[in-house]
Amino acid sequence: MLIEISVLLGFGCLSGVTTVLFGFGGGFITVPVVYAFALARPEHALGAMHVAVATSTAVMVVNAGSATLAQLRAGRLRRDYLWPLIAFIGLGAVLGSFAATMADESLLRWLFVAYLALTIADSVLRKGFVSRRDDSLPRGLGGITTTAGGTGIGAVASFLGVGGSVLTVPLMRRKGLPMADATALANPLSLPVAVIGTAVYAFAATGTAPGTAHLGYIDLVAAGALLCGSLPTIAVTRRVVGRIPDRAHAIAYLALLVAALIAIIVR
């Protein structure tokens, strides 16, 4: 247990860094590591991925909320891109969370893998993500992107427990925003997914052994250890946002997606 807590603290620190720099909220870091630990416990053998996704959403509520406040104080949140997109993401999150509680365990895992792979391929192949023209002007979100796109983002993100930054960051890049602004927006846009997903998973049946420290599917011990690592890191990391070159920021974002993809496939 001591080794497990130490590892979770370390990954919590990493999730704090990725929350601020990439808007991940912790999902791509916490899902693989919690899945690995849950899989090793007999009581979780039939629901390890559900536990990982649920715990990820709970951690994301705190991480994304803390990072949102930091970005708001720094003046990096562009409110014209937040509303009403955030409302439709919340609507989609309701649909995706309920669907995830009824999904097959292996289906949930491989959809997570496919989701990562498609996002990486799209970001590499589509112009404008890795390299952005310095003189390009940001473009507004259209009606279809806001309504149908927002609902889709919320549904997919809550179904997989990943917050939505993997969809919102590429979307904002395609609209001409610099990485610092795109990743800053990812945190508040992840909040409805995290809050709704956590509420659904907290009241879902777990199938875990009696007496284990769980709230629904959420592993409270793992979530607490991850947050003990992430929150101090968020406070420190927020000071370097905006100092990273845009191209390097975009490449690092893709590198972390690749690392998360490899981790879940290998496990």
CSV table of C-alpha atoms in Angstrom, one decimal:
chain,number,residue,atom,x,y,z
A,1,MET,CA,0.0,0.0,0.0
A,2,LEU,CA,2.9,2.4,0.8
A,3,ILE,CA,4.4,1.8,-2.6
A,4,GLU,CA,1.1,2.3,-4.3
A,5,ILE,CA,0.5,5.6,-2.5
A,6,SER,CA,4.0,6.8,-3.4
A,7,VAL,CA,3.5,6.0,-7.0
A,8,LEU,CA,0.1,7.7,-7.1
A,9,LEU,CA,1.6,10.8,-5.5
A,10,GLY,CA,4.3,10.9,-8.2
A,11,PHE,CA,1.7,10.5,-11.0
A,12,GLY,CA,-0.4,13.1,-9.2
A,13,CYS,CA,2.4,15.6,-9.5
A,14,LEU,CA,2.6,14.8,-13.2
A,15,SER,CA,-1.1,15.2,-13.6
A,16,GLY,CA,-0.8,18.7,-12.0
A,17,VAL,CA,1.8,19.7,-14.6
A,18,THR,CA,-0.3,18.4,-17.5
A,19,THR,CA,-3.5,20.1,-16.1
A,20,VAL,CA,-1.9,23.5,-16.2
A,21,LEU,CA,0.2,23.1,-19.4
A,22,PHE,CA,-2.1,21.0,-21.5
A,23,GLY,CA,-5.6,21.2,-19.9
A,24,PHE,CA,-5.7,17.5,-19.3
A,25,GLY,CA,-7.2,17.7,-15.9
A,26,GLY,CA,-5.4,14.5,-15.1
A,27,GLY,CA,-7.4,12.1,-17.2
A,28,PHE,CA,-4.7,10.8,-19.5
A,29,ILE,CA,-2.3,10.4,-16.6
A,30,THR,CA,-4.7,9.0,-14.0
A,31,VAL,CA,-6.7,6.6,-16.1
A,32,PRO,CA,-3.7,4.3,-17.0
A,33,VAL,CA,-2.2,4.3,-13.5
A,34,VAL,CA,-5.4,3.7,-11.6
A,35,TYR,CA,-6.4,1.1,-14.1
A,36,ALA,CA,-3.1,-0.7,-13.5
A,37,PHE,CA,-3.5,-0.7,-9.7
A,38,ALA,CA,-7.2,-1.6,-9.9
A,39,LEU,CA,-6.5,-4.5,-12.2
A,40,ALA,CA,-4.1,-6.0,-9.6
A,41,ARG,CA,-6.9,-6.2,-7.0
A,42,PRO,CA,-9.2,-9.2,-7.1
A,43,GLU,CA,-12.2,-7.2,-6.1
A,44,HIS,CA,-11.7,-5.0,-9.2
A,45,ALA,CA,-10.9,-7.6,-11.7
A,46,LEU,CA,-14.2,-7.2,-13.5
A,47,GLY,CA,-14.4,-3.4,-13.2
A,48,ALA,CA,-10.9,-2.0,-13.3
A,49,MET,CA,-11.5,0.3,-16.2
A,50,HIS,CA,-14.7,1.7,-14.7
A,51,VAL,CA,-12.9,2.4,-11.4
A,52,ALA,CA,-10.1,4.1,-13.4
A,53,VAL,CA,-12.4,6.3,-15.4
A,54,ALA,CA,-14.6,7.2,-12.3
A,55,THR,CA,-11.6,8.1,-10.2
A,56,SER,CA,-10.2,10.2,-13.0
A,57,THR,CA,-13.4,12.3,-13.2
A,58,ALA,CA,-13.3,12.9,-9.5
A,59,VAL,CA,-9.6,14.0,-9.6
A,60,MET,CA,-10.5,16.2,-12.6
A,61,VAL,CA,-13.1,18.2,-10.7
A,62,VAL,CA,-10.5,19.5,-8.3
A,63,ASN,CA,-7.6,19.8,-10.7
A,64,ALA,CA,-9.6,21.5,-13.5
A,65,GLY,CA,-11.3,23.8,-10.9
A,66,SER,CA,-8.0,24.8,-9.4
A,67,ALA,CA,-6.4,25.4,-12.8
A,68,THR,CA,-9.4,27.4,-14.0
A,69,LEU,CA,-9.1,29.8,-11.1
A,70,ALA,CA,-5.4,30.3,-11.7
A,71,GLN,CA,-6.0,30.9,-15.5
A,72,LEU,CA,-8.8,33.3,-14.7
A,73,ARG,CA,-6.6,35.4,-12.4
A,74,ALA,CA,-3.9,35.4,-15.1
A,75,GLY,CA,-6.4,36.7,-17.6
A,76,ARG,CA,-6.0,33.8,-20.1
A,77,LEU,CA,-9.6,32.7,-20.4
A,78,ARG,CA,-11.3,34.0,-23.5
A,79,ARG,CA,-15.0,34.1,-22.4
A,80,ASP,CA,-16.4,34.3,-26.0
A,81,TYR,CA,-15.1,30.8,-26.5
A,82,LEU,CA,-16.5,29.4,-23.3
A,83,TRP,CA,-20.2,30.3,-23.6
A,84,PRO,CA,-22.5,28.7,-24.8
A,85,LEU,CA,-20.1,25.8,-25.7
A,86,ILE,CA,-19.7,24.8,-22.0
A,87,ALA,CA,-23.4,24.3,-21.7
A,88,PHE,CA,-23.6,21.9,-24.6
A,89,ILE,CA,-20.6,20.0,-23.3
A,90,GLY,CA,-22.5,19.6,-20.0
A,91,LEU,CA,-25.5,18.2,-21.9
A,92,GLY,CA,-23.3,15.7,-23.7
A,93,ALA,CA,-21.6,14.7,-20.4
A,94,VAL,CA,-24.9,13.6,-19.0
A,95,LEU,CA,-25.5,11.2,-21.9
A,96,GLY,CA,-21.9,9.9,-22.0
A,97,SER,CA,-21.7,9.3,-18.2
A,98,PHE,CA,-24.8,7.1,-18.1
A,99,ALA,CA,-23.7,5.2,-21.2
A,100,ALA,CA,-20.3,4.5,-19.6
A,101,THR,CA,-21.8,2.8,-16.5
A,102,MET,CA,-23.6,0.4,-18.8
A,103,ALA,CA,-20.7,-0.2,-21.2
A,104,ASP,CA,-18.7,-3.4,-21.4
A,105,GLU,CA,-15.3,-3.2,-19.7
A,106,SER,CA,-13.2,-4.3,-22.7
A,107,LEU,CA,-15.2,-1.9,-25.0
A,108,LEU,CA,-14.5,1.0,-22.7
A,109,ARG,CA,-10.8,0.2,-22.7
A,110,TRP,CA,-10.5,-0.1,-26.5
A,111,LEU,CA,-12.5,3.0,-27.2
A,112,PHE,CA,-10.1,4.9,-25.0
A,113,VAL,CA,-7.2,3.5,-27.1
A,114,ALA,CA,-9.0,4.4,-30.4
A,115,TYR,CA,-9.9,7.9,-29.1
A,116,LEU,CA,-6.2,8.6,-28.3
A,117,ALA,CA,-5.0,7.2,-31.6
A,118,LEU,CA,-7.4,9.2,-33.7
A,119,THR,CA,-6.7,12.4,-31.9
A,120,ILE,CA,-2.9,12.0,-32.4
A,121,ALA,CA,-3.3,11.2,-36.1
A,122,ASP,CA,-5.7,14.2,-36.6
A,123,SER,CA,-3.4,16.6,-34.8
A,124,VAL,CA,-0.3,15.5,-36.8
A,125,LEU,CA,-2.0,15.4,-40.2
A,126,ARG,CA,-4.2,18.4,-40.0
A,127,LYS,CA,-2.5,21.8,-40.7
A,128,GLY,CA,-2.4,24.4,-37.9
A,129,PHE,CA,-1.9,22.3,-34.8
A,130,VAL,CA,1.9,21.9,-34.6
A,131,SER,CA,2.7,25.1,-36.5
A,132,ARG,CA,0.6,28.2,-36.2
A,133,ARG,CA,1.2,31.4,-38.2
A,134,ASP,CA,2.1,34.2,-35.9
A,135,ASP,CA,-0.1,36.7,-37.8
A,136,SER,CA,-3.2,34.5,-38.0
A,137,LEU,CA,-6.3,35.9,-36.3
A,138,PRO,CA,-8.5,33.7,-34.1
A,139,ARG,CA,-11.9,32.8,-35.6
A,140,GLY,CA,-15.1,32.4,-33.7
A,141,LEU,CA,-17.0,29.1,-33.1
A,142,GLY,CA,-19.9,28.5,-35.5
A,143,GLY,CA,-23.4,27.4,-34.4
A,144,ILE,CA,-22.9,23.7,-35.4
A,145,THR,CA,-19.6,23.5,-33.7
A,146,THR,CA,-21.0,24.9,-30.5
A,147,THR,CA,-24.2,22.8,-30.4
A,148,ALA,CA,-23.5,19.4,-32.0
A,149,GLY,CA,-19.7,19.7,-31.5
A,150,GLY,CA,-20.1,20.6,-27.8
A,151,THR,CA,-22.6,17.8,-27.1
A,152,GLY,CA,-20.3,15.3,-28.8
A,153,ILE,CA,-17.2,16.5,-26.9
A,154,GLY,CA,-19.1,16.1,-23.6
A,155,ALA,CA,-20.4,12.7,-24.4
A,156,VAL,CA,-17.1,11.3,-25.6
A,157,ALA,CA,-15.1,12.8,-22.8
A,158,SER,CA,-17.4,11.7,-19.9
A,159,PHE,CA,-17.7,8.2,-21.5
A,160,LEU,CA,-14.0,7.8,-21.4
A,161,GLY,CA,-13.2,9.9,-18.3
A,162,VAL,CA,-10.7,12.2,-20.0
A,163,GLY,CA,-12.1,15.7,-19.6
A,164,GLY,CA,-12.4,16.8,-23.2
A,165,SER,CA,-9.1,18.6,-23.6
A,166,VAL,CA,-8.1,16.2,-26.3
A,167,LEU,CA,-11.0,17.5,-28.4
A,168,THR,CA,-11.2,21.1,-27.2
A,169,VAL,CA,-7.5,21.9,-27.6
A,170,PRO,CA,-7.3,20.7,-31.3
A,171,LEU,CA,-10.6,22.6,-31.9
A,172,MET,CA,-9.2,25.9,-30.5
A,173,ARG,CA,-6.0,25.4,-32.5
A,174,ARG,CA,-8.0,25.0,-35.7
A,175,LYS,CA,-9.7,28.3,-34.8
A,176,GLY,CA,-6.3,30.0,-34.7
A,177,LEU,CA,-5.7,30.3,-30.9
A,178,PRO,CA,-2.1,29.9,-29.5
A,179,MET,CA,-1.5,26.8,-27.3
A,180,ALA,CA,-1.4,28.9,-24.1
A,181,ASP,CA,-4.9,30.1,-24.7
A,182,ALA,CA,-6.2,26.8,-26.1
A,183,THR,CA,-5.0,24.8,-23.1
A,184,ALA,CA,-6.2,27.4,-20.6
A,185,LEU,CA,-9.8,27.1,-22.1
A,186,ALA,CA,-9.6,23.3,-21.8
A,187,ASN,CA,-9.8,23.4,-18.0
A,188,PRO,CA,-13.2,25.2,-17.6
A,189,LEU,CA,-14.5,23.3,-20.6
A,190,SER,CA,-13.6,20.1,-18.7
A,191,LEU,CA,-15.5,21.0,-15.5
A,192,PRO,CA,-19.0,20.1,-16.6
A,193,VAL,CA,-17.7,16.7,-17.8
A,194,ALA,CA,-15.9,16.1,-14.5
A,195,VAL,CA,-18.7,17.2,-12.2
A,196,ILE,CA,-21.5,15.3,-14.0
A,197,GLY,CA,-19.4,12.2,-14.5
A,198,THR,CA,-18.4,12.1,-10.9
A,199,ALA,CA,-22.0,12.5,-9.7
A,200,VAL,CA,-23.1,9.6,-11.9
A,201,TYR,CA,-20.2,7.3,-11.0
A,202,ALA,CA,-20.6,8.1,-7.3
A,203,PHE,CA,-24.1,6.6,-7.2
A,204,ALA,CA,-23.4,3.7,-9.5
A,205,ALA,CA,-23.0,0.1,-8.3
A,206,THR,CA,-19.4,-0.8,-8.0
A,207,GLY,CA,-19.2,-4.6,-7.6
A,208,THR,CA,-16.2,-4.0,-5.2
A,209,ALA,CA,-15.7,-5.9,-2.0
A,210,PRO,CA,-17.5,-4.7,1.2
A,211,GLY,CA,-15.4,-2.3,3.3
A,212,THR,CA,-13.2,-0.9,0.5
A,213,ALA,CA,-12.8,2.8,0.4
A,214,HIS,CA,-15.0,3.6,-2.5
A,215,LEU,CA,-17.8,6.0,-3.3
A,216,GLY,CA,-19.6,4.3,-6.1
A,217,TYR,CA,-16.9,3.4,-8.7
A,218,ILE,CA,-14.6,6.1,-7.3
A,219,ASP,CA,-11.5,4.9,-5.5
A,220,LEU,CA,-11.2,7.4,-2.7
A,221,VAL,CA,-7.7,6.4,-1.6
A,222,ALA,CA,-6.3,6.7,-5.1
A,223,ALA,CA,-8.1,10.0,-5.7
A,224,GLY,CA,-6.8,11.4,-2.4
A,225,ALA,CA,-3.2,10.4,-3.2
A,226,LEU,CA,-3.3,11.8,-6.7
A,227,LEU,CA,-4.7,15.1,-5.5
A,228,CYS,CA,-2.0,15.4,-2.8
A,229,GLY,CA,0.5,15.3,-5.6
A,230,SER,CA,-1.4,17.4,-8.1
A,231,LEU,CA,-2.6,20.5,-6.2
A,232,PRO,CA,0.9,21.8,-5.0
A,233,THR,CA,2.2,21.1,-8.5
A,234,ILE,CA,-0.6,23.2,-10.1
A,235,ALA,CA,0.3,26.1,-7.9
A,236,VAL,CA,3.9,26.0,-9.0
A,237,THR,CA,3.4,25.2,-12.7
A,238,ARG,CA,0.9,28.0,-13.4
A,239,ARG,CA,3.8,30.4,-13.2
A,240,VAL,CA,5.5,29.1,-16.4
A,241,VAL,CA,2.5,29.1,-18.6
A,242,GLY,CA,3.0,31.5,-21.5
A,243,ARG,CA,6.8,31.2,-21.4
A,244,ILE,CA,6.9,28.1,-23.6
A,245,PRO,CA,7.3,28.5,-27.4
A,246,ASP,CA,4.0,27.7,-29.1
A,247,ARG,CA,5.4,25.0,-31.4
A,248,ALA,CA,7.3,23.3,-28.5
A,249,HIS,CA,4.1,23.5,-26.5
A,250,ALA,CA,2.1,21.7,-29.2
A,251,ILE,CA,4.7,19.0,-29.8
A,252,ALA,CA,4.9,18.3,-26.0
A,253,TYR,CA,1.1,18.0,-26.0
A,254,LEU,CA,1.2,15.3,-28.7
A,255,ALA,CA,4.1,13.5,-27.0
A,256,LEU,CA,2.1,13.1,-23.8
A,257,LEU,CA,-0.9,11.7,-25.8
A,258,VAL,CA,1.4,9.1,-27.4
A,259,ALA,CA,2.8,8.2,-23.9
A,260,ALA,CA,-0.7,7.7,-22.5
A,261,LEU,CA,-1.6,5.5,-25.6
A,262,ILE,CA,1.4,3.3,-25.2
A,263,ALA,CA,0.8,2.9,-21.4
A,264,ILE,CA,-2.8,1.7,-21.8
A,265,ILE,CA,-2.0,-0.6,-24.7
A,266,VAL,CA,0.9,-2.3,-22.9
A,267,ARG,CA,-1.1,-2.8,-19.7
